[in-house]
Coordinates of C-alpha atoms in Angstrom, one line a residue:
M1013 CA -24.4 24.1 -26.8
I1014 CA -22.9 25.7 -23.4
S1015 CA -19.9 27.0 -25.6
Q1016 CA -22.0 28.9 -27.7
R1017 CA -23.8 31.2 -25.0
S1018 CA -22.9 34.2 -23.8
T1019 CA -22.2 35.2 -20.3
S1020 CA -25.6 37.0 -19.9
D1021 CA -27.3 33.4 -19.8
L1022 CA -26.0 33.1 -16.2
S1023 CA -28.4 35.6 -14.9
Q1024 CA -31.5 33.7 -16.9
P1025 CA -34.1 32.0 -14.9
A1026 CA -33.6 28.4 -13.3
S1027 CA -35.8 26.7 -15.9
T1028 CA -33.9 28.3 -18.9
L1029 CA -30.5 26.9 -17.1
A1030 CA -31.9 23.6 -16.7
K1031 CA -32.9 23.2 -20.5
M1032 CA -29.3 24.6 -21.2
A1033 CA -27.7 21.9 -19.4
K1034 CA -30.0 19.4 -20.8
G1035 CA -29.2 20.6 -24.4
S1036 CA -25.5 20.5 -23.3
E1037 CA -25.7 16.8 -22.4
K1038 CA -27.6 15.6 -25.6
S1039 CA -25.1 17.7 -27.6
S1040 CA -21.8 16.4 -26.0
V1041 CA -22.2 13.3 -24.6
P1042 CA -22.8 10.1 -26.6
P1043 CA -26.3 8.6 -26.1
S1044 CA -26.7 5.8 -23.7
N1045 CA -29.6 3.3 -22.7
S1046 CA -31.3 2.8 -19.9
A1047 CA -29.3 0.6 -18.0
D1048 CA -26.2 3.0 -18.1
M1049 CA -28.6 5.9 -16.7
C1050 CA -29.6 3.7 -13.8
R1051 CA -25.8 3.2 -12.6
L1052 CA -24.8 4.9 -9.5
P1053 CA -23.2 8.1 -9.9
G1054 CA -19.1 7.3 -9.8
S1055 CA -20.0 3.6 -10.7
V1056 CA -18.2 1.7 -13.3
G1057 CA -19.7 2.4 -16.7
S1058 CA -21.2 5.8 -15.7
A1059 CA -19.3 9.0 -15.1
S1060 CA -20.2 10.4 -11.6
A1061 CA -22.5 13.5 -11.3
A1062 CA -19.5 15.6 -9.9
S1063 CA -17.4 14.6 -12.8
R1064 CA -20.4 15.6 -15.1
F1065 CA -20.6 19.1 -13.8
L1066 CA -16.7 19.5 -13.3
T1067 CA -15.7 18.6 -16.5
T1068 CA -17.8 20.5 -18.9
P1069 CA -15.7 20.8 -22.1
R1070 CA -16.1 24.6 -22.5
L1071 CA -17.8 27.5 -21.3
Q1072 CA -19.2 30.8 -22.8
D1073 CA -16.2 31.8 -24.8
G1074 CA -15.2 28.5 -26.5
Y1075 CA -11.6 29.1 -26.2
M1076 CA -9.2 26.8 -24.7
T1077 CA -7.3 28.2 -21.6
P1078 CA -3.8 28.0 -21.2
S1079 CA -3.1 24.5 -19.9
E1080 CA -5.7 23.0 -21.9
T1081 CA -5.1 20.6 -24.8
Q1082 CA -7.1 19.5 -27.9
V1083 CA -7.9 16.3 -26.4
E1084 CA -7.6 16.3 -22.8
S1085 CA -8.7 19.7 -21.4
R1086 CA -12.2 19.4 -19.6
S1087 CA -11.7 20.3 -16.0
A1088 CA -13.0 23.4 -14.6
F1089 CA -9.4 24.6 -13.4
G1090 CA -7.2 23.0 -16.4
H1091 CA -4.4 20.5 -15.9
G1092 CA -1.0 21.7 -14.8
R1093 CA 1.0 22.1 -11.7
F1094 CA -1.7 21.4 -9.5
Q1095 CA -2.1 17.6 -10.8
K1096 CA 1.7 17.0 -10.8
T1097 CA 1.9 18.2 -7.3
M1098 CA -0.6 15.9 -6.2
L1099 CA 1.1 13.1 -7.9
L1100 CA 4.2 14.1 -6.1
C1101 CA 2.4 14.2 -2.9
A1102 CA 0.9 10.8 -3.7
Q1103 CA 4.5 9.4 -4.8
L1104 CA 6.0 10.5 -1.6
A1105 CA 3.3 9.0 0.4
T1106 CA 3.6 5.7 -1.0
M1107 CA 7.4 5.9 -0.9
L1108 CA 7.2 6.5 2.9
A1109 CA 4.8 3.6 3.3
Y1110 CA 7.0 1.4 1.3
S1111 CA 10.0 2.3 3.1
Y1112 CA 8.7 1.6 6.4
S1113 CA 7.6 -1.7 5.6
F1114 CA 10.6 -2.5 4.1
T1115 CA 12.7 -1.3 7.2
L1116 CA 10.8 -3.6 9.6
L1117 CA 10.5 -6.6 7.3
F1118 CA 14.2 -6.7 6.2
I1119 CA 16.4 -4.5 8.1
D1120 CA 15.1 -3.9 11.9
L1121 CA 14.3 -7.6 12.1
E1122 CA 16.9 -8.8 9.7
P1123 CA 18.5 -12.2 11.5
V1124 CA 21.7 -11.9 13.2
E1125 CA 24.3 -14.5 14.3
H1126 CA 24.2 -14.8 18.1
W1127 CA 25.3 -16.9 21.2
C1128 CA 25.3 -16.9 24.7
A1129 CA 27.5 -14.2 26.1
P1130 CA 30.3 -15.2 28.6
P1131 CA 30.4 -14.3 32.4
Q1132 CA 32.7 -11.9 33.2
Q1133 CA 35.7 -14.1 34.2
F1134 CA 35.7 -15.4 30.9
A1135 CA 35.5 -11.9 29.1
T1136 CA 39.2 -12.3 28.0
L1137 CA 38.5 -15.3 25.8
S1138 CA 38.4 -15.1 22.1
E1139 CA 35.2 -15.8 20.5
Q1140 CA 36.2 -19.0 19.1
T1141 CA 37.7 -20.4 22.2
W1142 CA 34.8 -19.4 24.1
K1143 CA 32.5 -21.3 21.9
E1144 CA 34.8 -24.5 22.2
I1145 CA 34.8 -24.4 25.9
A1146 CA 31.1 -23.2 26.8
I1147 CA 28.5 -23.8 23.7
P1148 CA 27.1 -27.0 22.8
R1149 CA 26.7 -28.1 19.2
D1150 CA 23.8 -29.2 17.5
S1151 CA 23.1 -32.6 15.3
N1152 CA 24.8 -30.6 12.3
G1153 CA 28.1 -29.7 14.1
D1154 CA 27.0 -26.2 14.4
F1155 CA 27.1 -23.9 17.7
K1156 CA 23.9 -23.7 19.2
Q1157 CA 22.5 -20.1 19.9
C1158 CA 20.3 -20.5 22.9
E1159 CA 22.2 -22.7 25.1
R1160 CA 25.6 -23.2 27.0
Y1161 CA 27.1 -25.7 29.4
E1162 CA 26.5 -25.5 33.1
P1163 CA 28.9 -25.5 35.0
L1164 CA 31.7 -23.8 33.0
D1165 CA 35.4 -24.8 33.3
A1166 CA 38.2 -24.2 31.6
P1167 CA 42.0 -24.8 32.0
A1168 CA 43.7 -22.2 34.3
S1169 CA 46.7 -22.1 32.1
L1170 CA 44.1 -20.8 29.2
L1171 CA 42.7 -18.3 31.0
A1172 CA 45.9 -16.9 32.5
A1173 CA 47.1 -16.8 28.8
S1174 CA 44.0 -14.9 27.6
T1175 CA 44.6 -12.4 30.7
S1176 CA 48.0 -11.9 29.8
Q1177 CA 47.2 -11.3 26.2
A1178 CA 44.4 -8.8 27.1
G1179 CA 46.8 -6.6 29.0
D1180 CA 49.5 -6.5 26.5
P1181 CA 48.4 -3.8 23.9
A1182 CA 50.6 -4.9 21.1
T1183 CA 49.0 -8.6 21.2
P1184 CA 45.5 -9.3 20.3
N1185 CA 43.2 -12.2 21.5
L1186 CA 44.4 -15.3 19.7
E1187 CA 41.9 -15.9 16.8
A1188 CA 40.5 -19.3 16.2
S1189 CA 43.4 -20.1 13.4
T1190 CA 46.2 -19.4 15.8
Q1191 CA 44.9 -21.4 18.9
P1192 CA 45.1 -24.9 19.3
P1193 CA 42.0 -26.9 19.7
V1194 CA 40.3 -27.1 23.4
T1195 CA 39.5 -30.4 24.8
I1196 CA 37.5 -30.0 28.3
E1197 CA 35.8 -32.8 30.0
R1198 CA 32.1 -32.1 30.3
T1199 CA 31.0 -35.3 32.1
N1200 CA 29.0 -33.5 34.8
A1201 CA 28.2 -30.4 32.6
S1202 CA 24.5 -29.9 31.6
E1203 CA 22.9 -27.8 28.8
V1204 CA 21.4 -24.5 30.0
R1205 CA 19.5 -21.3 28.5
C1206 CA 21.7 -18.4 27.8
E1207 CA 21.0 -15.7 30.3
N1208 CA 22.9 -12.8 28.0
F1209 CA 23.8 -12.8 24.3
A1210 CA 26.8 -12.2 22.1
Y1211 CA 26.4 -10.8 18.5
K1212 CA 28.8 -11.1 15.8
P1213 CA 31.1 -8.2 15.5
D1214 CA 29.9 -6.6 12.6
T1215 CA 26.2 -6.5 13.4
P1216 CA 24.9 -3.1 12.8
G1217 CA 23.6 -0.8 15.8
R1218 CA 20.2 -0.3 13.7
N1219 CA 19.4 -3.8 13.9
A1220 CA 16.4 -4.0 16.7
I1221 CA 17.0 -7.6 17.0
A1222 CA 20.3 -7.3 18.7
R1223 CA 19.3 -3.8 20.3
W1224 CA 16.7 -5.6 22.5
N1225 CA 17.7 -9.3 22.3
L1226 CA 14.7 -10.8 20.4
V1227 CA 16.4 -14.0 20.2
C1228 CA 15.6 -17.8 21.5
D1229 CA 13.0 -17.3 24.5
R1230 CA 12.4 -13.5 23.2
S1231 CA 12.1 -14.4 19.5
W1232 CA 8.3 -14.5 19.7
Y1233 CA 8.3 -10.6 20.2
E1234 CA 9.2 -10.6 16.4
G1235 CA 6.4 -12.4 15.3
L1236 CA 4.3 -10.3 17.7
L1237 CA 5.8 -7.0 16.6
K1238 CA 5.1 -8.0 12.5
A1239 CA 1.2 -9.1 13.4
A1240 CA 0.8 -5.8 15.4
Y1241 CA 2.3 -3.7 12.7
T1242 CA 0.0 -4.9 10.3
G1243 CA -3.1 -5.0 12.8
A1244 CA -2.5 -1.4 13.4
S1245 CA -3.1 -0.5 9.7
V1246 CA -6.2 -3.0 9.7
L1247 CA -7.9 -1.1 12.5
A1248 CA -6.8 2.4 11.5
I1249 CA -7.6 2.2 8.0
P1250 CA -11.5 1.8 7.8
C1251 CA -11.6 4.7 10.7
V1252 CA -9.5 7.0 8.0
G1253 CA -11.9 6.3 5.1
L1254 CA -14.8 7.0 7.2
A1255 CA -13.3 10.2 8.5
S1256 CA -12.3 11.2 4.9
D1257 CA -15.5 10.8 3.5
K1258 CA -17.2 12.7 6.1
F1259 CA -14.6 15.5 6.9
G1260 CA -12.6 15.8 3.7
R1261 CA -9.3 14.2 2.4
R1262 CA -6.9 16.9 3.0
P1263 CA -7.6 17.2 6.9
V1264 CA -7.0 13.5 7.2
L1265 CA -3.9 13.5 5.2
L1266 CA -2.4 16.7 7.3
W1267 CA -3.1 14.8 10.5
A1268 CA -1.6 11.5 9.2
S1269 CA 1.4 13.3 7.9
G1270 CA 2.0 15.0 11.2
L1271 CA 1.6 11.8 13.0
V1272 CA 4.2 9.5 11.0
V1273 CA 6.8 12.5 11.5
L1274 CA 6.5 12.6 15.2
S1275 CA 6.2 8.6 15.7
G1276 CA 9.3 8.5 13.3
L1277 CA 11.2 11.0 15.2
A1278 CA 10.6 9.4 18.5
T1279 CA 11.5 6.2 17.4
C1280 CA 15.0 7.4 16.8
V1281 CA 15.1 7.7 20.9
A1282 CA 13.1 4.9 21.9
S1283 CA 14.4 3.4 25.0
S1284 CA 12.6 0.1 25.2
F1285 CA 11.0 -2.4 23.0
V1286 CA 7.7 -1.7 24.2
V1287 CA 8.2 2.0 23.2
Y1288 CA 9.9 0.9 20.1
A1289 CA 6.6 -1.3 18.9
L1290 CA 3.9 1.4 19.9
L1291 CA 5.8 3.8 17.8
R1292 CA 6.1 1.6 14.8
C1293 CA 2.5 0.5 14.9
L1294 CA 1.6 4.5 14.8
S1295 CA 4.0 4.8 11.8
S1296 CA 2.3 1.6 10.1
A1297 CA -1.5 3.4 10.8
A1298 CA -0.3 6.9 9.6
C1299 CA 1.7 5.5 6.6
S1300 CA -1.4 3.5 5.8
A1301 CA -3.5 6.5 5.7
I1302 CA -1.5 8.8 3.7
E1303 CA -1.2 6.2 1.2
V1304 CA -4.7 5.7 0.7
I1305 CA -6.0 9.3 0.9
S1306 CA -3.3 10.6 -1.3
F1307 CA -4.2 8.2 -3.9
I1308 CA -7.8 9.3 -3.4
L1309 CA -7.1 13.0 -3.5
L1310 CA -5.0 12.5 -6.9
F1311 CA -7.7 10.5 -8.5
E1312 CA -10.3 12.9 -7.9
S1313 CA -8.2 16.0 -8.7
T1314 CA -7.1 15.0 -12.0
Q1315 CA -9.1 14.8 -15.0
P1316 CA -10.4 11.6 -17.0
G1317 CA -7.6 11.7 -19.8
P1318 CA -4.6 11.6 -17.6
R1319 CA -6.2 10.2 -14.3
A1320 CA -5.3 6.5 -14.6
P1321 CA -1.8 6.9 -15.9
Y1322 CA -1.3 9.2 -12.9
C1323 CA -2.6 7.1 -10.5
A1324 CA -0.3 4.2 -11.9
L1325 CA 2.6 6.4 -11.5
A1326 CA 1.9 6.9 -7.8
I1327 CA 2.6 3.5 -7.3
C1328 CA 5.3 2.7 -10.2
W1329 CA 7.9 4.8 -9.1
P1330 CA 7.9 4.1 -5.3
T1331 CA 7.9 0.3 -6.1
V1332 CA 11.1 0.6 -8.0
L1333 CA 12.8 3.2 -5.8
A1334 CA 11.7 2.2 -2.2
P1335 CA 13.5 -1.2 -2.1
I1336 CA 16.6 0.2 -3.6
Y1337 CA 16.4 3.5 -1.2
V1338 CA 16.3 1.3 1.9
A1339 CA 19.0 -1.0 0.9
A1340 CA 21.4 1.6 -0.1
L1341 CA 20.7 3.2 3.7
A1342 CA 21.5 0.0 5.4
A1343 CA 24.6 -0.7 3.4
L1344 CA 25.8 3.1 4.4
I1345 CA 24.4 3.5 7.9
K1346 CA 24.9 1.5 10.8
N1347 CA 23.9 3.7 13.5
W1348 CA 20.2 3.5 14.6
V1349 CA 19.4 7.4 14.9
M1350 CA 20.6 8.3 11.7
F1351 CA 19.1 5.5 9.8
N1352 CA 15.7 5.9 10.9
L1353 CA 16.2 9.8 10.5
M1354 CA 17.3 9.1 6.9
V1355 CA 14.1 6.7 6.5
L1356 CA 12.1 9.4 7.5
L1357 CA 13.4 11.8 4.9
P1358 CA 10.6 11.6 2.3
S1359 CA 7.9 12.8 5.2
S1360 CA 9.6 16.2 5.2
L1361 CA 9.3 16.5 1.5
L1362 CA 5.7 15.1 2.0
L1363 CA 4.9 17.7 4.2
V1364 CA 5.7 20.5 1.9
T1365 CA 3.5 19.2 -0.6
T1366 CA 0.8 18.2 1.7
V1367 CA 0.4 22.3 2.5
L1368 CA 0.5 22.7 -1.2
V1369 CA -1.9 20.3 -2.2
E1370 CA -5.7 21.2 -1.8
E1371 CA -9.3 19.5 -1.0
S1372 CA -10.7 17.3 -3.6
P1373 CA -12.9 19.4 -5.8
H1374 CA -15.2 16.4 -6.5
W1375 CA -15.8 15.6 -2.7
L1376 CA -16.5 19.3 -2.3
L1377 CA -19.0 19.4 -4.9
V1378 CA -20.8 16.2 -3.8
S1379 CA -20.9 17.6 -0.2
L1380 CA -22.4 20.7 -1.6
R1381 CA -19.5 23.1 -0.6
F1382 CA -19.7 25.4 -3.4
E1383 CA -17.6 28.1 -2.1
D1384 CA -14.9 25.9 -1.2
A1385 CA -15.3 24.4 -4.4
E1386 CA -14.8 27.9 -5.9
R1387 CA -11.7 28.5 -3.9
V1388 CA -9.9 25.4 -4.7
A1389 CA -10.7 25.7 -8.3
V1390 CA -9.4 29.5 -8.4
Y1391 CA -6.2 28.1 -6.3
A1392 CA -5.5 25.2 -8.6
A1393 CA -6.1 27.7 -11.8
R1394 CA -3.5 29.7 -10.4
F1395 CA -1.3 26.9 -10.2
N1396 CA -2.2 25.8 -13.7
D1397 CA -2.0 29.6 -15.2
E1398 CA -5.6 29.7 -15.7
D1399 CA -7.9 32.7 -16.0
T1400 CA -9.3 32.8 -12.7
D1401 CA -12.3 34.8 -13.8
R1402 CA -13.0 32.7 -16.4
V1403 CA -12.9 29.8 -13.7
R1404 CA -15.2 31.8 -11.3
R1405 CA -17.8 31.7 -14.2
R1406 CA -17.3 28.0 -14.6
I1407 CA -17.7 27.1 -11.0
D1408 CA -21.1 29.7 -10.9
A1409 CA -22.5 27.8 -13.6
I1410 CA -21.6 24.3 -12.0
R1411 CA -23.2 25.9 -8.9
Q1412 CA -26.5 27.0 -10.4
A1413 CA -26.9 23.8 -12.8
A1414 CA -26.3 21.7 -10.0
T1415 CA -28.9 23.1 -7.4
I1416 CA -31.8 23.5 -10.2
N1417 CA -34.6 21.4 -9.3
K1418 CA -36.0 19.1 -12.2
P1419 CA -39.7 19.1 -13.1
G1420 CA -41.9 17.7 -10.4
G1421 CA -39.7 19.1 -7.7
R1422 CA -37.1 16.4 -8.2
A1423 CA -33.2 17.6 -7.3
T1424 CA -30.2 17.0 -9.5
P1425 CA -28.1 13.9 -9.0
L1426 CA -25.5 15.7 -7.2
L1427 CA -28.1 16.8 -4.5
E1428 CA -29.2 13.3 -4.4
A1429 CA -25.9 12.0 -3.7
A1430 CA -25.3 14.4 -0.6
K1431 CA -28.8 13.7 0.8
R1432 CA -27.9 9.7 0.7
S1433 CA -26.5 7.9 3.6
L1434 CA -23.6 5.4 3.1
A1435 CA -26.0 2.5 3.9
A1436 CA -28.1 3.7 1.2
T1437 CA -25.3 4.0 -1.4
V1438 CA -24.1 0.5 -0.8
V1439 CA -27.4 -1.4 -0.9
C1440 CA -29.1 0.4 -3.7
G1441 CA -26.3 1.3 -5.7
G1442 CA -24.9 -2.0 -6.4
M1443 CA -22.0 -1.3 -3.9
A1444 CA -22.4 -4.4 -2.0
Y1445 CA -21.9 -7.2 -4.3
R1446 CA -19.0 -5.1 -5.8
S1447 CA -17.5 -4.4 -2.3
F1448 CA -17.4 -7.9 -1.6
V1449 CA -15.9 -9.3 -4.9
L1450 CA -13.1 -6.6 -4.5
S1451 CA -12.4 -7.5 -0.7
V1452 CA -12.3 -11.3 -1.8
A1453 CA -9.6 -10.2 -4.6
W1454 CA -7.7 -8.1 -2.5
F1455 CA -7.5 -10.5 0.4
T1456 CA -6.6 -13.2 -1.8
L1457 CA -3.9 -11.1 -4.0
F1458 CA -1.9 -10.4 -0.6
L1459 CA -2.4 -14.2 0.8
V1460 CA -0.6 -15.4 -2.5
Y1461 CA 2.0 -12.5 -2.6
Y1462 CA 3.5 -13.1 1.0
G1463 CA 2.5 -17.0 1.4
G1464 CA 1.8 -18.4 -2.1
L1465 CA 5.4 -19.9 -2.5
A1466 CA 7.2 -22.8 -0.8
T1467 CA 10.4 -21.2 0.3
D1468 CA 10.7 -22.1 3.9
S1469 CA 13.6 -24.8 3.6
K1470 CA 17.0 -23.8 4.6
T1471 CA 18.2 -25.4 1.5
L1472 CA 16.6 -22.8 -0.5
S1473 CA 17.3 -19.6 1.5
R1474 CA 20.1 -18.8 -0.7
D1475 CA 17.9 -18.9 -3.9
Y1476 CA 15.2 -17.1 -2.2
E1477 CA 17.4 -14.1 -1.2
L1478 CA 18.7 -14.0 -4.7
A1479 CA 15.4 -14.0 -6.1
K1480 CA 14.4 -10.9 -4.1
W1481 CA 17.0 -8.9 -5.6
V1482 CA 16.2 -10.1 -9.0
V1483 CA 12.6 -8.8 -8.4
V1484 CA 13.9 -5.5 -7.4
I1485 CA 15.9 -5.3 -10.3
G1486 CA 13.2 -6.6 -12.4
N1487 CA 10.3 -4.0 -10.9
A1488 CA 11.6 -1.0 -13.6
P1489 CA 10.4 -3.1 -16.7
A1490 CA 7.6 -4.5 -14.7
M1491 CA 6.3 -1.1 -13.8
A1492 CA 6.7 0.1 -17.4
V1493 CA 4.6 -2.9 -18.3
A1494 CA 1.9 -2.0 -15.5
Y1495 CA 1.8 1.7 -16.6
F1496 CA 1.3 0.6 -20.2
L1497 CA -1.5 -1.5 -19.3
V1498 CA -3.4 1.0 -17.2
K1499 CA -3.0 3.7 -20.0
H1500 CA -4.0 1.4 -22.8
Y1501 CA -5.9 -1.5 -21.8
D1502 CA -9.2 -2.3 -20.1
H1503 CA -8.3 -2.5 -16.4
L1504 CA -10.3 -5.2 -15.1
S1505 CA -9.6 -7.4 -18.1
A1506 CA -5.9 -7.0 -17.4
I1507 CA -6.4 -7.9 -13.9
I1508 CA -8.4 -11.2 -14.8
R1509 CA -5.9 -12.3 -17.2
L1510 CA -2.7 -11.3 -14.8
M1511 CA -4.3 -13.3 -12.0
S1512 CA -5.1 -16.3 -14.1
T1513 CA -1.4 -16.4 -15.0
V1514 CA -0.2 -16.4 -11.4
A1515 CA -2.7 -19.0 -10.6
M1516 CA -1.4 -21.4 -13.4
A1517 CA 2.1 -20.5 -12.2
L1518 CA 1.2 -21.5 -8.6
A1519 CA -0.4 -24.5 -10.1
F1520 CA 2.8 -25.5 -11.8
H1521 CA 5.0 -25.0 -8.7
A1522 CA 2.7 -27.3 -6.4
A1523 CA 3.2 -29.9 -9.1
L1524 CA 6.9 -29.6 -9.0
V1525 CA 6.7 -29.9 -5.4
A1526 CA 4.4 -32.9 -5.2
F1527 CA 6.2 -35.0 -7.7
E1528 CA 9.7 -33.6 -6.3
L1529 CA 10.7 -32.2 -9.9
S1530 CA 13.4 -29.6 -9.7
L1531 CA 13.4 -26.1 -11.1
P1532 CA 15.2 -23.0 -10.4
L1533 CA 13.5 -21.2 -7.6
T1534 CA 14.7 -18.0 -8.4
V1535 CA 13.0 -18.2 -11.6
L1536 CA 9.6 -18.8 -10.2
I1537 CA 9.6 -16.5 -7.4
M1538 CA 10.8 -13.7 -9.7
W1539 CA 8.1 -14.5 -12.1
V1540 CA 5.2 -14.8 -9.6
N1541 CA 6.1 -11.6 -7.6
L1542 CA 6.7 -9.3 -10.6
L1543 CA 3.4 -10.5 -12.2
L1544 CA 1.6 -9.8 -8.8
N1545 CA 3.4 -6.3 -8.5
I1546 CA 1.8 -5.5 -12.0
T1547 CA -1.4 -6.9 -10.8
Y1548 CA -1.5 -4.7 -7.8
V1549 CA -0.9 -1.4 -9.6
V1550 CA -3.7 -2.0 -12.2
F1551 CA -6.0 -3.4 -9.5
S1552 CA -5.3 -0.1 -7.3
V1553 CA -6.5 1.9 -10.1
E1554 CA -9.5 -0.1 -11.0
T1555 CA -10.6 -0.4 -7.3
V1556 CA -10.5 3.6 -6.7
E1557 CA -12.5 3.9 -10.2
M1558 CA -15.3 1.6 -9.0
F1559 CA -16.7 3.6 -6.0
P1560 CA -18.8 6.9 -6.2
T1561 CA -17.2 10.2 -4.6
E1562 CA -19.5 9.8 -1.7
M1563 CA -18.2 6.4 -0.3
R1564 CA -14.6 6.3 -2.4
S1565 CA -12.6 6.8 0.9
V1566 CA -14.8 4.0 2.6
G1567 CA -14.5 1.4 -0.4
F1568 CA -10.9 1.9 -1.3
A1569 CA -9.9 1.7 2.4
G1570 CA -11.9 -1.3 3.0
A1571 CA -10.5 -3.1 -0.1
Y1572 CA -7.1 -2.0 1.2
M1573 CA -7.8 -3.4 5.1
W1574 CA -8.7 -6.8 3.5
G1575 CA -5.3 -7.0 1.6
R1576 CA -3.5 -6.2 4.8
L1577 CA -5.8 -9.1 6.4
G1578 CA -4.5 -11.4 3.5
A1579 CA -1.0 -10.5 4.0
T1580 CA -1.4 -11.3 8.1
S1581 CA -3.0 -14.8 7.2
A1582 CA -0.1 -15.6 4.9
N1583 CA 1.8 -16.3 8.4
A1584 CA -0.5 -19.3 8.8
V1585 CA -0.1 -20.5 5.3
K1586 CA 3.6 -20.4 6.0
D1587 CA 3.2 -22.4 9.3
L1588 CA 1.0 -24.9 7.6
E1589 CA 3.7 -25.5 5.2
N1590 CA 6.3 -25.9 8.0
Q1591 CA 4.3 -28.8 9.4
L1592 CA 4.2 -30.8 6.3
N1593 CA 6.6 -32.8 4.7
G1594 CA 7.6 -33.8 1.2
S1595 CA 5.1 -33.9 -1.4
A1596 CA 2.3 -32.3 1.3
K1597 CA 4.1 -29.1 0.9
A1598 CA 2.3 -28.9 -2.3
L1599 CA -1.0 -28.6 -0.5
P1600 CA -0.8 -24.9 0.8
V1601 CA 0.6 -23.7 -2.8
A1602 CA -2.3 -25.6 -4.5
L1603 CA -4.6 -23.9 -2.4
C1604 CA -3.3 -20.3 -3.1
A1605 CA -3.6 -21.1 -6.7
L1606 CA -7.0 -22.5 -6.4
C1607 CA -8.1 -19.0 -4.5
L1608 CA -6.6 -17.0 -6.9
S1609 CA -8.5 -18.5 -9.7
L1610 CA -11.9 -18.3 -7.9
S1611 CA -11.2 -14.6 -7.3
S1612 CA -10.2 -14.1 -10.9
L1613 CA -13.6 -15.7 -12.0
M1614 CA -15.5 -13.5 -9.3
L1615 CA -14.2 -10.5 -11.0
V1616 CA -15.5 -11.4 -14.3
T1617 CA -18.8 -10.8 -12.7
L1618 CA -18.2 -7.3 -12.5
S1619 CA -17.4 -6.6 -16.1
N1620 CA -20.8 -8.1 -16.9
E1621 CA -22.8 -6.7 -13.9
E1622 CA -26.0 -5.0 -14.9
A1623 CA -27.3 -1.7 -13.0
P1624 CA -29.9 -1.9 -10.5
D1625 CA -33.3 -2.1 -11.7
A1626 CA -34.9 1.4 -12.8
A1627 CA -37.8 0.9 -10.7
V1628 CA -35.9 0.1 -7.4
M1629 CA -33.9 3.3 -8.0
A1630 CA -36.6 5.2 -8.5
L1631 CA -38.3 3.9 -5.5
M1632 CA -35.2 4.7 -3.4
W1633 CA -34.3 7.9 -4.6
N1634 CA -37.4 8.8 -6.3
D1635 CA -35.7 9.6 -9.4
E1636 CA -38.1 10.8 -12.0
R1637 CA -35.3 10.4 -14.7
Q1638 CA -35.1 6.8 -14.0
K1639 CA -38.9 6.5 -14.3
E1640 CA -38.8 7.9 -17.8
A1641 CA -36.0 5.7 -18.7
K1642 CA -38.0 2.6 -17.8
H1643 CA -40.4 3.3 -20.5

């Protein structure tokens, strides 16, 4: 075994080292069948080549280093503050991404009460008097928000009284409760669209709708902005994944962090809606990039024991804190500049942690950048209070073992992974079908989350608002459940059960709508959304595990992209729902339930997925080990 060798073994010939590595595998790794040997490095059911070299239990002296434990310590540079800094970086990145999404959807574009603003000659009238004189009513008796009467006509005595009151500082304008009803003959008046708008006096200055008059004829800008915000992420994230796999995780993270800070600061002084929309789109793309890359960096820098729980914590805490943080800012701060600066606050902490974290050691090994891998390992060792000399010896052993040619001139799996193209990895490693199933599941999950419940009726608006806050409060126990599932249960099995449960809940909701039965909407929304939040956490951890290091960023970014497309497609579901009446409103909900059920069935096939044929693997990669396994 490796732990029984002396340091002088490092100077032995390559053939001896190869035998040592082979003997170590036999003694420390449980025996596996030929199907397991055929799997791609890093795929589900097998350990990646980089992980095997990086996570040897011990080296020459056989003693544990300061940060090691009896059960978990297997990494070349220990486990401690380095991984915790990675975790903090991932949490801040996710917190920032969630905060921006909540800000756009619920704060910037929060609906506001508005009506036609009075011309200058009527500016002295009180709000209620102006409405009685100039604003028509709809069929429900409410004042219309986008029309007024033309020509405008008011009694001269009323205007004179209003003028005199406006000139008297001790007498405010008459309120609706102190003014008698105003009756005006409008025989010749017609309704015209508003030229300018007035807003409720307590409308905060941070509201983008009031700031740029995104109402009535300009209300379509709101939908365009939401689509552009999501579209920017959809377009950027595949490029981010490719760049991360080619140039490294950390450079992409640094660039994206700088971009989100610059765009956030510029948003504070945006002078027009076009500038504001462009900056929000840049922020969306940058936030998506740092969310995805920091998550992958955490996964690849943490040893197998605490890896999945750490990744779960990177999502759980922001899910709980982000809506509370944004809601608290909205309640306390009404100013546009101050509010946007405070939303950007996590990015300042993110920049600090981004400087402290280092490149993924797994990616460096797969890329055959051994000098950089040693530098990162030594840096991490100092963070974790490890013996740097021992770490250097470990990395040197990894370097030599990884570059030894096997009998017949074959290279190690690590070298093969570096030489394979992305297309070869996808086609030959069984990644094509896996990527397809995951993309469908992510698309469906987001589609259901944003468009799976019938909540468009105005009569349900109060229950819907209440349900959102119930979900915010319920996120704390829900995230505790998600963490427990990630730490103690099979991820894929938990995902399938959760998605099946949500599908049944949606089918039940569709039946209620179809037969016009009553059920408190708050209960249903809370139940479904909390289950989907739990599913998202477990699914994110499972997805990042399903791809090998050489294409992990592309694979995870692709799944994330399809999820965002599903969120965008949810608008079509809501539009379809709004066009239907009565029992027909159950149709979109039933379709969402069906899609979710089919997605869960497709995920079942991944749990039973067999490795590609050994002969095909040997043909594509000329792997002599696979040929031997076939016999």
